[in-house]
């Protein structure tokens, strides 16, 4: 599992409350705690919680599958996550799992609790839903991502025509459920034709910590090609509208310097950038 790749959840001031909530449920720890950014560790996995303001709301286009090993585990998580939340699919037996449920918690994060055989060393797996103009593009997206990132692969792919539970008349060739890895980090994905009132946005993004400028340039250029869009401070959207943050590790090192004035200069330089340029950060640091 690669902890240089991890989800970032956007909050409007309630990131700390959310961090404590998840750490209580999943026996995790808060590893970094600032007014804007909190990092938590759940089952050895890193998640970033960003108090960014009211601009974006999290939604079910990116949910989190929790792979559970016992009935009791599912029920424990379900009871706590559904408290004050909204049930999207009732907890019960389904063709794909003897105990499964889908819930939106009180902070707007959606979770799929799944009882079954362990499919990955990752306990929590981000799950991408390709809807609206992206419906039918899950396979295309997996091919793009696994081509861009090293140590990547497409795993099991179940299409609607091959599976069970296709009462919704989905296109048989579309993906009902699939697993893929980018640089050792697991994702699930699916196509869905339902007219949901949401889609990919900045509310949930994927952070990739890069080792150098070459890696930063490669990922940035590859993800913004053919319809992707550049944003500020290392943020971008790929051509499916999924948000990414491509962040050199050097940025964190320079901003964390014990000399606060130097760290502020680096932060100010970063705020003016779209793609992060390490050389310019170092010049600001030494200025």
Rosetta silent file (secondary structure, phi, psi, omega in degrees, C-alpha in Angstrom):
SEQUENCE: XXXXXXXXXXXXXXXXXXXXXXXXXXXXXXXXXXXXXXXXXXXXXXXXXXXXXXXXXXXXXXXXXXXXXXXXXXXXXXXXXXXXXXXXXXXXXXXXXXXXXXXXXXXXXXXXXXXXXXXXXXXXXXXXXXXXXXXXXXXXXXXXXXXXXXXXXXXXXXXXXXXXXXXXXXXXXXXXXXXXXXXXXXXXXXXXXXXXXXXXXXXXXXXXXXXXXXXXXXXXXXXXXXXXXXXXXXXXXXXXXXXXXXXXXXXXXXXXXXXXXXXXXXXXXXXXXXXXXXXXXXXXXXX
SCORE:     score description
SCORE:     0.000 S_00000001
   1 L     0.000  138.188 -174.597    0.000    0.000    0.000 S_00000001
   2 L  -105.298  111.712  178.384    1.303    3.429   -0.977 S_00000001
   3 L   -88.506   11.202  167.408    0.833    6.201    1.592 S_00000001
   4 L   -85.845   -4.088  174.899    2.151    8.757   -0.897 S_00000001
   5 E  -124.049  127.104 -177.786   -1.354    8.549   -2.407 S_00000001
   6 E  -160.230  157.206  179.890   -4.333    9.332   -0.193 S_00000001
   7 E   -76.037  151.929  171.798   -7.779   10.962   -0.229 S_00000001
   8 E  -123.832  125.603 -179.316   -8.417   14.562    0.776 S_00000001
   9 E  -106.703  132.757 -175.383  -11.839   15.481    2.176 S_00000001
  10 E   -93.142  132.934 -179.246  -13.039   19.101    2.036 S_00000001
  11 E  -129.777  159.535  175.970  -14.718   20.640    5.089 S_00000001
  12 L  -111.150   63.664  175.185  -16.277   23.933    6.085 S_00000001
  13 L    91.352  -10.730 -176.870  -14.697   24.308    9.516 S_00000001
  14 L  -106.996   24.985  179.634  -15.766   20.946   10.963 S_00000001
  15 H   -62.501  -41.243 -178.295  -12.682   18.960    9.940 S_00000001
  16 H   -65.541  -42.672  178.106  -11.470   18.466   13.513 S_00000001
  17 H   -61.467  -41.150  178.584  -14.847   17.181   14.679 S_00000001
  18 H   -65.584  -43.091  179.091  -14.911   14.811   11.715 S_00000001
  19 H   -58.026  -45.278  179.233  -11.357   13.613   12.396 S_00000001
  20 H   -64.925  -36.837  178.990  -12.257   12.756   15.985 S_00000001
  21 H   -61.911  -49.355 -178.031  -15.423   11.004   14.789 S_00000001
  22 H   -69.913  -37.256  179.281  -13.571    8.721   12.345 S_00000001
  23 H   -66.435  -32.816  176.709  -10.723    8.011   14.747 S_00000001
  24 H   -68.984  -46.763 -177.045  -13.241    6.925   17.365 S_00000001
  25 H   -64.972  -46.795 -171.397  -15.141    4.651   14.965 S_00000001
  26 H  -104.609   14.790  179.136  -12.117    3.072   13.295 S_00000001
  27 L    54.396   46.708 -179.059   -9.639    3.250   16.212 S_00000001
  28 L   -99.458 -174.006  179.417   -7.462    5.713   14.316 S_00000001
  29 E  -136.661  147.665  171.707   -5.159    8.554   15.295 S_00000001
  30 E   -86.818  119.881 -175.267   -4.806   12.213   14.377 S_00000001
  31 E  -102.071  -16.616  176.627   -1.236   12.596   13.119 S_00000001
  32 E  -150.075  133.562 -172.205   -1.278   16.283   12.177 S_00000001
  33 E  -139.311   99.530  173.611   -3.582   18.964   13.564 S_00000001
  34 L  -125.712  164.586 -179.116   -3.625   22.539   12.230 S_00000001
  35 L   -57.192  -31.387 -177.227   -6.591   24.905   11.784 S_00000001
  36 L   -98.629  -40.726 -173.120   -6.660   24.226    8.024 S_00000001
  37 E  -123.788  130.018  171.188   -5.217   20.738    7.544 S_00000001
  38 E  -123.421  139.203  171.314   -5.598   17.586    9.623 S_00000001
  39 E  -112.288  136.199  175.511   -4.106   14.216    8.793 S_00000001
  40 E  -126.399  156.994  177.538   -5.536   11.053   10.271 S_00000001
  41 E  -122.748  120.656  178.186   -4.445    7.421   10.080 S_00000001
  42 E  -122.812  119.862 -179.072   -7.042    4.657    9.874 S_00000001
  43 L    54.307   37.037  179.801   -5.832    1.052    9.581 S_00000001
  44 L    80.332    2.167  179.706   -2.417    2.338    8.514 S_00000001
  45 E  -103.148  143.065  179.221   -3.943    4.518    5.783 S_00000001
  46 E   -93.784  137.474  169.149   -3.577    8.268    5.580 S_00000001
  47 E  -130.658  139.687  175.761   -6.494   10.635    4.988 S_00000001
  48 E  -104.683  136.156  176.145   -6.249   14.411    4.776 S_00000001
  49 E  -117.459  121.724 -172.138   -9.073   16.626    6.049 S_00000001
  50 E  -115.417  116.770  173.812   -9.001   20.183    4.695 S_00000001
  51 E   -81.486   83.924 -172.200  -10.955   23.042    6.255 S_00000001
  52 L   -97.503  -14.181 -178.771  -11.257   24.890    2.958 S_00000001
  53 L   116.317 -170.796 -172.460  -14.551   26.771    3.370 S_00000001
  54 L   -86.679    3.851 -170.284  -18.100   26.510    1.967 S_00000001
  55 L   -64.766  -36.847 -172.250  -17.199   26.254   -1.735 S_00000001
  56 L  -128.416  145.461  176.179  -17.463   22.476   -2.178 S_00000001
  57 L  -118.843  137.439  176.689  -19.583   19.696   -0.709 S_00000001
  58 L   -68.002  149.895  178.314  -18.604   16.041   -0.590 S_00000001
  59 L  -149.364  177.012 -171.012  -20.897   13.625   -2.400 S_00000001
  60 L   -79.791    3.474  174.217  -21.330    9.943   -3.266 S_00000001
  61 L   -64.794  -26.346  169.024  -19.500   10.131   -6.623 S_00000001
  62 E  -124.327  112.713  177.342  -16.511    9.184   -4.458 S_00000001
  63 E  -117.572  177.692 -177.436  -17.402    6.887   -1.567 S_00000001
  64 E  -125.553  115.078  177.609  -15.310    4.703    0.717 S_00000001
  65 E   -83.946  126.090  176.604  -15.686    0.936    0.763 S_00000001
  66 E  -107.079  116.365 -177.777  -14.774   -0.601    4.107 S_00000001
  67 E   -84.133  112.658 -173.559  -13.863   -4.277    3.789 S_00000001
  68 E  -108.734  148.577 -174.532  -15.197   -6.034    6.877 S_00000001
  69 L  -104.570  -15.958 -179.834  -14.434   -9.545    8.091 S_00000001
  70 L  -138.823  157.525  174.868  -17.322  -10.199   10.510 S_00000001
  71 H   -56.960  -42.893 -177.101  -21.016   -9.381   10.895 S_00000001
  72 H   -62.189  -37.309  179.243  -20.252   -7.651   14.177 S_00000001
  73 H   -64.430  -46.040  177.892  -17.707   -5.386   12.533 S_00000001
  74 H   -57.937  -48.096 -175.769  -20.188   -4.286    9.873 S_00000001
  75 H   -65.658  -35.916  178.399  -22.891   -3.613   12.460 S_00000001
  76 H   -62.777  -50.666  179.555  -20.496   -1.665   14.704 S_00000001
  77 H   -64.754  -41.708 -177.443  -19.437    0.700   11.918 S_00000001
  78 H   -60.906  -45.006 -178.804  -22.967    0.954   10.558 S_00000001
  79 H   -59.206  -39.950 -177.272  -24.459    1.971   13.876 S_00000001
  80 H   -80.502  -40.845 -178.612  -21.996    4.811   14.338 S_00000001
  81 H   -71.006  -31.449 -178.449  -21.803    6.067   10.734 S_00000001
  82 H   -82.508  -14.131  179.434  -25.576    6.080   10.281 S_00000001
  83 L   -66.283  109.881 -177.505  -26.154    8.019   13.540 S_00000001
  84 L    82.655    3.108 -179.403  -27.187   11.451   12.291 S_00000001
  85 L  -104.838 -164.275 -178.533  -26.564   10.382    8.693 S_00000001
  86 E  -126.601  124.820  178.409  -28.673    9.267    5.713 S_00000001
  87 E   -78.620  122.940  178.540  -29.078    5.626    4.684 S_00000001
  88 E   -94.422  -39.005  171.275  -28.586    5.228    0.916 S_00000001
  89 E  -137.441  124.638 -175.062  -28.927    1.427    0.804 S_00000001
  90 E   -59.629  146.506  175.707  -30.270   -0.392    3.840 S_00000001
  91 E   -67.639  125.001 -178.743  -27.979   -2.760    5.685 S_00000001
  92 E   179.965 -167.415  179.976  -28.867   -6.271    4.610 S_00000001
  93 E   -92.675  132.880  179.657  -28.105   -9.235    2.379 S_00000001
  94 E  -130.614  165.572 -179.655  -27.451   -8.571   -1.312 S_00000001
  95 L   -56.689  -28.446 -176.528  -26.331  -10.775   -4.225 S_00000001
  96 L   -96.322   -8.543 -179.267  -22.762   -9.487   -3.820 S_00000001
  97 E  -161.086  141.226  177.883  -22.516   -9.638   -0.022 S_00000001
  98 E   -71.495  -20.133  175.456  -24.268  -11.346    2.891 S_00000001
  99 E  -149.012  115.882 -174.977  -24.117   -8.038    4.764 S_00000001
 100 E  -149.411  145.760  172.978  -23.799   -4.712    2.974 S_00000001
 101 E  -157.380  155.989 -178.645  -25.018   -1.161    3.419 S_00000001
 102 E  -127.747  125.422 -173.198  -24.371    2.299    1.992 S_00000001
 103 E  -140.527  144.925  172.460  -24.650    5.353    4.230 S_00000001
 104 E  -102.623  119.178 -174.869  -23.906    9.083    4.124 S_00000001
 105 L   -79.761  179.599 -174.256  -22.597   10.150    7.507 S_00000001
 106 L   -65.383  -16.245  179.846  -23.317   13.391    9.341 S_00000001
 107 L  -100.140    5.166  176.507  -20.301   15.068    7.696 S_00000001
 108 L    89.440    5.022  177.591  -21.365   14.263    4.136 S_00000001
 109 L   -91.470  135.910 -178.784  -18.943   11.391    3.534 S_00000001
 110 E  -103.882  138.774 -175.126  -20.456    8.227    2.050 S_00000001
 111 E  -127.271  137.029  170.251  -19.388    4.758    3.152 S_00000001
 112 E  -110.530  117.753  179.427  -20.081    1.310    1.733 S_00000001
 113 E   -97.828  124.883 -170.087  -19.732   -1.400    4.359 S_00000001
 114 E  -131.089  122.556  173.970  -19.008   -4.766    2.792 S_00000001
 115 E   -96.084  122.114  179.777  -18.733   -8.188    4.397 S_00000001
 116 L   174.396 -174.391  179.698  -16.700  -10.564    2.282 S_00000001
 117 L   -64.692  141.813  179.806  -13.319  -11.944    1.372 S_00000001
 118 L   -67.107  123.219 -177.325  -10.456   -9.511    1.712 S_00000001
 119 L  -102.006   -8.066 -175.220   -9.617   -8.211   -1.759 S_00000001
 120 L  -160.690  156.555  174.006   -6.760   -5.907   -0.797 S_00000001
 121 L   -71.207  -16.492  175.227   -4.441   -5.140    2.090 S_00000001
 122 L   -74.902  134.168  177.441   -6.216   -1.787    2.163 S_00000001
 123 L   -84.053  -36.970 -176.986   -9.126   -1.734    4.565 S_00000001
 124 E  -115.511  122.025 -173.583  -10.696    1.438    3.137 S_00000001
 125 E  -122.731  115.956  175.507  -10.923    1.719   -0.646 S_00000001
 126 E   -58.552  136.825 -176.320  -12.055    4.884   -2.473 S_00000001
 127 E  -123.822  120.700 -174.530  -14.807    3.984   -4.926 S_00000001
 128 E   -98.025  130.313  178.323  -15.418    6.104   -8.029 S_00000001
 129 E  -108.577  116.720 -178.989  -18.870    6.328   -9.606 S_00000001
 130 E   -93.246  109.002 -172.076  -18.870    7.264  -13.291 S_00000001
 131 L  -128.906  174.636  179.459  -22.208    8.953  -13.972 S_00000001
 132 H    52.031 -125.638 -178.059  -23.832   11.423  -16.389 S_00000001
 133 H   -65.861  -15.938  179.040  -21.429   12.183  -19.252 S_00000001
 134 H   -92.960   -7.438 -178.853  -18.931    9.733  -17.700 S_00000001
 135 L   -59.721  127.862 -176.236  -21.314    6.779  -17.568 S_00000001
 136 L    94.411    0.224 -176.374  -19.673    3.962  -19.517 S_00000001
 137 L  -108.210    9.466 -178.623  -16.176    5.411  -19.103 S_00000001
 138 H   -60.250  -43.039  179.776  -15.003    3.506  -16.015 S_00000001
 139 H   -65.103  -41.984  176.958  -12.861    1.140  -18.105 S_00000001
 140 H   -59.583  -42.182 -179.802  -11.385    4.052  -20.058 S_00000001
 141 H   -65.028  -44.127  179.289  -10.526    5.807  -16.785 S_00000001
 142 H   -60.595  -41.192  178.750   -8.854    2.720  -15.321 S_00000001
 143 H   -64.146  -41.714  178.379   -6.726    2.343  -18.442 S_00000001
 144 H   -61.073  -51.538 -174.911   -5.722    6.004  -18.293 S_00000001
 145 H   -64.929  -40.908 -178.387   -4.757    5.930  -14.619 S_00000001
 146 H   -74.601  -21.028  172.928   -2.851    2.642  -14.809 S_00000001
 147 H   -75.368  -35.373 -174.975   -0.954    3.891  -17.874 S_00000001
 148 H   -75.549  -44.466 -172.671    0.056    7.115  -16.122 S_00000001
 149 L   -93.954  144.621  175.545    1.186    5.733  -12.763 S_00000001
 150 L   -73.334  166.054  175.368    3.975    3.169  -12.236 S_00000001
 151 L    49.858   46.970 -175.039    3.349   -0.163  -10.476 S_00000001
 152 L  -122.046  156.032  179.424   -0.293   -0.078  -11.546 S_00000001
 153 E  -161.679  154.986  171.144   -2.766   -2.682  -12.738 S_00000001
 154 E   -96.577  128.119 -178.560   -6.401   -3.381  -13.467 S_00000001
 155 E   -95.489 -134.350 -178.733   -7.727   -6.217  -11.331 S_00000001
 156 E   -69.371  135.586  178.152  -11.093   -7.963  -11.404 S_00000001
 157 E  -127.168  121.682  176.253  -13.719   -6.369  -13.644 S_00000001
 158 E  -112.126  120.479  178.263  -17.390   -7.380  -13.450 S_00000001
 159 E   -94.645  157.335 -175.868  -19.657   -6.017  -16.178 S_00000001
 160 L   -58.927  -36.358 -179.570  -23.412   -5.662  -15.781 S_00000001
 161 L   -69.451  -15.128 -178.328  -24.062   -8.307  -18.412 S_00000001
 162 L  -102.201  -14.329 -169.156  -21.959  -10.796  -16.453 S_00000001
 163 L  -101.916 -160.286  179.994  -23.198  -10.041  -12.968 S_00000001
 164 L  -123.613  159.412  176.017  -26.291  -10.196  -10.839 S_00000001
 165 L    78.729   33.117 -179.815  -28.706   -7.535   -9.726 S_00000001
 166 L   -96.744   46.634  179.797  -29.051   -5.731  -13.081 S_00000001
 167 L   -72.379  -13.254 -176.303  -32.690   -4.803  -12.549 S_00000001
 168 L   -87.777    3.971  175.909  -31.892   -1.195  -13.402 S_00000001
 169 L    61.569   42.433  173.701  -31.288   -2.039  -17.082 S_00000001
 170 L   -69.087  157.297  177.383  -27.696   -0.834  -17.148 S_00000001
 171 L   -63.269  126.252 -174.312  -25.740   -1.260  -20.382 S_00000001
 172 L   -55.936  -31.466 -177.469  -24.378   -4.847  -20.301 S_00000001
 173 L   -83.016   -9.497  179.995  -20.845   -3.739  -21.311 S_00000001
 174 L   -75.778  159.058 -175.293  -20.618   -1.120  -18.576 S_00000001
 175 E   -82.735  120.632  173.947  -18.684   -1.786  -15.375 S_00000001
 176 E   -83.290  -38.672  177.975  -20.746   -2.929  -12.401 S_00000001
 177 E  -161.806  134.381  178.709  -17.705   -3.254  -10.151 S_00000001
 178 E  -148.330  154.348  178.341  -13.955   -3.176  -10.788 S_00000001
 179 E  -119.610  135.365  172.380  -10.706   -2.996   -8.847 S_00000001
 180 E  -145.081  160.205  179.113   -7.557   -1.210   -9.954 S_00000001
 181 E  -124.874  139.490  168.462   -4.315   -0.027   -8.389 S_00000001
 182 E  -119.108  117.750 -177.535   -2.188    3.037   -9.060 S_00000001
 183 L    48.665   42.740  175.637    1.314    2.707   -7.673 S_00000001
 184 L    84.886   -1.805  179.811    0.066    0.120   -5.202 S_00000001
 185 E  -101.213  128.006 -172.487   -2.936    2.131   -3.941 S_00000001
 186 E   -87.848  141.930  170.068   -6.310    0.447   -4.491 S_00000001
 187 E  -131.142  154.575  163.111   -9.485    1.927   -5.937 S_00000001
 188 E  -111.828  160.195  174.565  -12.844    0.472   -6.880 S_00000001
 189 E  -153.444  165.160 -179.638  -15.033    1.941   -9.604 S_00000001
 190 E  -156.638  155.360  166.124  -18.385    1.495  -11.311 S_00000001
 191 E   -95.458  150.469  177.977  -20.567    2.933  -14.076 S_00000001
 192 L  -152.633  131.380 -174.637  -24.059    4.098  -13.154 S_00000001
 193 L   -95.601   -2.736 -177.753  -26.825    5.476  -15.383 S_00000001
 194 L   -66.525  143.997 -178.122  -29.012    6.969  -12.636 S_00000001
 195 L   -82.649   72.172  178.474  -29.536   10.744  -12.889 S_00000001
 196 L   -67.130  152.752 -179.055  -27.826   11.656   -9.627 S_00000001
 197 L   -91.998   28.877 -179.755  -27.877   15.308   -8.564 S_00000001
 198 L  -150.918  172.169  175.433  -24.110   15.338   -8.051 S_00000001
 199 L  -161.722 -179.866  177.164  -20.853   14.487   -9.795 S_00000001
 200 L   -53.204  137.858  172.594  -17.097   14.570   -9.202 S_00000001
 201 L  -153.455 -172.220 -176.919  -15.940   17.818   -7.595 S_00000001
 202 L   -76.428   -4.740 -179.726  -13.240   19.182   -5.309 S_00000001
 203 L   -59.126  -33.425  173.327  -15.090   17.949   -2.212 S_00000001
 204 E  -134.147  120.451 -179.507  -13.073   14.732   -2.430 S_00000001
 205 E  -124.894  170.442  176.847   -9.727   14.728   -4.227 S_00000001
 206 E  -114.802  122.337  178.883   -6.752   12.391   -4.471 S_00000001
 207 E   -91.730  134.057  173.791   -3.380   13.662   -3.232 S_00000001
 208 E  -123.727  116.914  178.079   -0.213   12.338   -4.843 S_00000001
 209 E   -88.077  121.911 -174.799    3.074   13.198   -3.117 S_00000001
 210 E  -103.630  155.410 -175.986    5.863   13.327   -5.696 S_00000001
 211 L   -86.051  -25.972 -173.956    9.604   12.802   -5.256 S_00000001
 212 L  -161.051  178.738 -177.938   10.888   15.385   -7.742 S_00000001
 213 H   -68.885  -35.317 -179.759    9.982   17.826  -10.501 S_00000001
 214 H   -60.283  -45.158  178.989   10.170   15.194  -13.236 S_00000001
 215 H   -67.130  -40.231  177.498    7.529   13.083  -11.533 S_00000001
 216 H   -59.316  -48.533 -179.023    5.427   16.168  -10.817 S_00000001
 217 H   -61.649  -43.459 -178.064    5.572   17.260  -14.459 S_00000001
 218 H   -60.112  -50.056 -177.357    4.730   13.781  -15.746 S_00000001
 219 H   -67.457  -42.556 -179.655    1.633   13.362  -13.587 S_00000001
 220 H   -60.615  -50.425 -177.180    0.446   16.932  -14.096 S_00000001
 221 H   -65.266  -42.056 -176.759    0.809   16.820  -17.867 S_00000001
 222 H   -67.594  -37.742 -177.389   -0.696   13.342  -18.214 S_00000001
 223 H   -79.900  -21.001  179.355   -3.747   14.111  -16.065 S_00000001
 224 H   -97.862   -2.411  178.951   -4.520   17.451  -17.733 S_00000001
 225 L   -72.483  148.800  173.226   -4.168   16.124  -21.294 S_00000001
 226 L    59.059   50.125  172.130   -7.272   15.693  -23.485 S_00000001
 227 L   107.029   -4.220  174.463   -9.750   17.777  -21.550 S_00000001
 228 L   -72.016  163.152 -178.414   -8.275   18.025  -18.057 S_00000001
 229 E  -130.595  137.890  177.995   -8.130   21.451  -16.407 S_00000001
 230 E   -84.958  141.089  173.685   -5.430   23.114  -14.325 S_00000001
 231 L  -122.748 -154.794 -174.694   -6.338   24.841  -11.080 S_00000001
 232 L  -104.671  156.794  169.687   -4.271   26.518   -8.363 S_00000001
 233 L    59.607   37.674  178.005   -1.789   25.288   -5.755 S_00000001
 234 L    86.433    1.809  178.921   -1.203   21.866   -7.311 S_00000001
 235 E   -88.416  146.308  172.878   -4.896   21.095   -7.903 S_00000001
 236 E  -152.318  165.308  169.568   -6.208   19.830  -11.235 S_00000001
 237 E  -120.292  135.240  175.832   -9.155   17.988  -12.722 S_00000001
 238 L   -79.291 -177.492 -174.340   -8.659   15.161  -15.183 S_00000001
 239 L   -72.295   -3.776  172.868  -10.858   14.789  -18.261 S_00000001
 240 L   -97.689   -4.655 -178.742  -13.482   12.910  -16.207 S_00000001
 241 L    90.407    2.475  178.775  -13.732   15.789  -13.729 S_00000001
 242 L   -75.898  135.413 -175.887  -12.006   13.910  -10.899 S_00000001
 243 E   -90.477  138.398  178.385   -9.877   16.200   -8.714 S_00000001
 244 E  -131.142  151.484  168.398   -6.211   15.548   -7.947 S_00000001
 245 E  -121.069  117.427 -179.680   -3.532   17.339   -5.950 S_00000001
 246 E  -103.476  103.617 -167.062   -0.013   16.785   -7.290 S_00000001
 247 E  -122.004  113.871  174.884    2.226   17.882   -4.420 S_00000001
 248 E   -64.470  139.234  176.650    6.040   17.590   -4.312 S_00000001
 249 H   -59.285  -28.748 -179.439    7.327   16.352   -0.965 S_00000001
 250 H   -61.408  -32.791  178.141    9.801   19.238   -1.108 S_00000001
 251 H   -60.130  -46.638 -179.295    6.932   21.698   -0.651 S_00000001
 252 H   -64.211  -40.927  179.459    6.009   20.153    2.697 S_00000001
 253 H   -61.514  -45.777 -177.448    9.652   20.099    3.781 S_00000001
 254 H   -70.125  -39.218 -179.608   10.192   23.770    2.957 S_00000001
 255 H   -70.932  -22.333 -177.827    6.906   24.937    4.484 S_00000001
 256 L   -90.856    7.712 -178.111    7.668   22.996    7.671 S_00000001
 257 L   -59.297  144.671 -179.550   10.974   24.777    8.263 S_00000001
 258 L   -64.365  -22.953  174.862   11.533   25.961   11.822 S_00000001
 259 L   -81.861  101.276 -173.239   12.116   29.454   10.408 S_00000001
 260 H   -62.616  -33.091 -179.853    8.492   30.575   10.082 S_00000001
 261 H   -63.883  -41.275  178.226    9.361   33.515    7.848 S_00000001
 262 H   -66.127  -42.122  178.355   10.944   31.195    5.290 S_00000001
 263 H   -60.566  -38.483  178.915    7.985   28.846    5.476 S_00000001
 264 H   -67.948  -37.737  177.281    5.610   31.739    4.829 S_00000001
 265 H   -62.213  -41.480  177.986    7.626   32.845    1.802 S_00000001
 266 H   -63.688  -44.515  179.986    7.349   29.331    0.376 S_00000001
 267 H   -61.996  -41.885  179.000    3.597   29.262    1.038 S_00000001
 268 H   -64.411  -38.192  176.924    3.131   32.634   -0.638 S_00000001
 269 H   -64.985  -43.879 -179.592    5.087   31.428   -3.670 S_00000001
 270 H   -61.846  -37.511 -176.915    3.000   28.249   -3.862 S_00000001
 271 H   -63.374  -20.310 -179.141   -0.257   30.236   -3.729 S_00000001
 272 L   -90.237   -7.345 -173.220    0.660   31.917   -7.031 S_00000001
 273 L   -95.081  156.858  162.175    1.282   28.625   -8.845 S_00000001
 274 L   -95.170  -86.023  170.371   -0.874   26.197  -10.753 S_00000001
 275 L   -68.547  139.197 -179.685    1.541   23.287  -11.146 S_00000001
 276 L   -77.596  126.182  179.905    4.038   23.313   -8.272 S_00000001
 277 L  -111.511  110.407 -173.443    7.560   24.231   -9.438 S_00000001
 278 H   -60.856  -40.767 -178.287   10.165   23.135   -6.902 S_00000001
 279 H   -59.151  -41.175  179.443   12.880   25.470   -8.192 S_00000001
 280 H   -69.173  -33.938  176.026   10.653   28.511   -7.621 S_00000001
 281 H   -65.041  -42.628 -179.752    9.805   27.317   -4.109 S_00000001
 282 H   -66.433  -35.593  176.613   13.503   26.982   -3.294 S_00000001
 283 H   -64.890  -40.381  178.029   14.189   30.460   -4.651 S_00000001
 284 H   -65.591  -37.763 -179.776   11.449   31.871   -2.401 S_00000001
 285 H   -63.051  -40.241 -175.747   12.907   29.945    0.550 S_00000001
 286 H   -92.088   -0.111 -177.172   16.384   31.425    0.028 S_00000001
 287 L   -75.336    0.000    0.000   15.225   34.942   -0.833 S_00000001
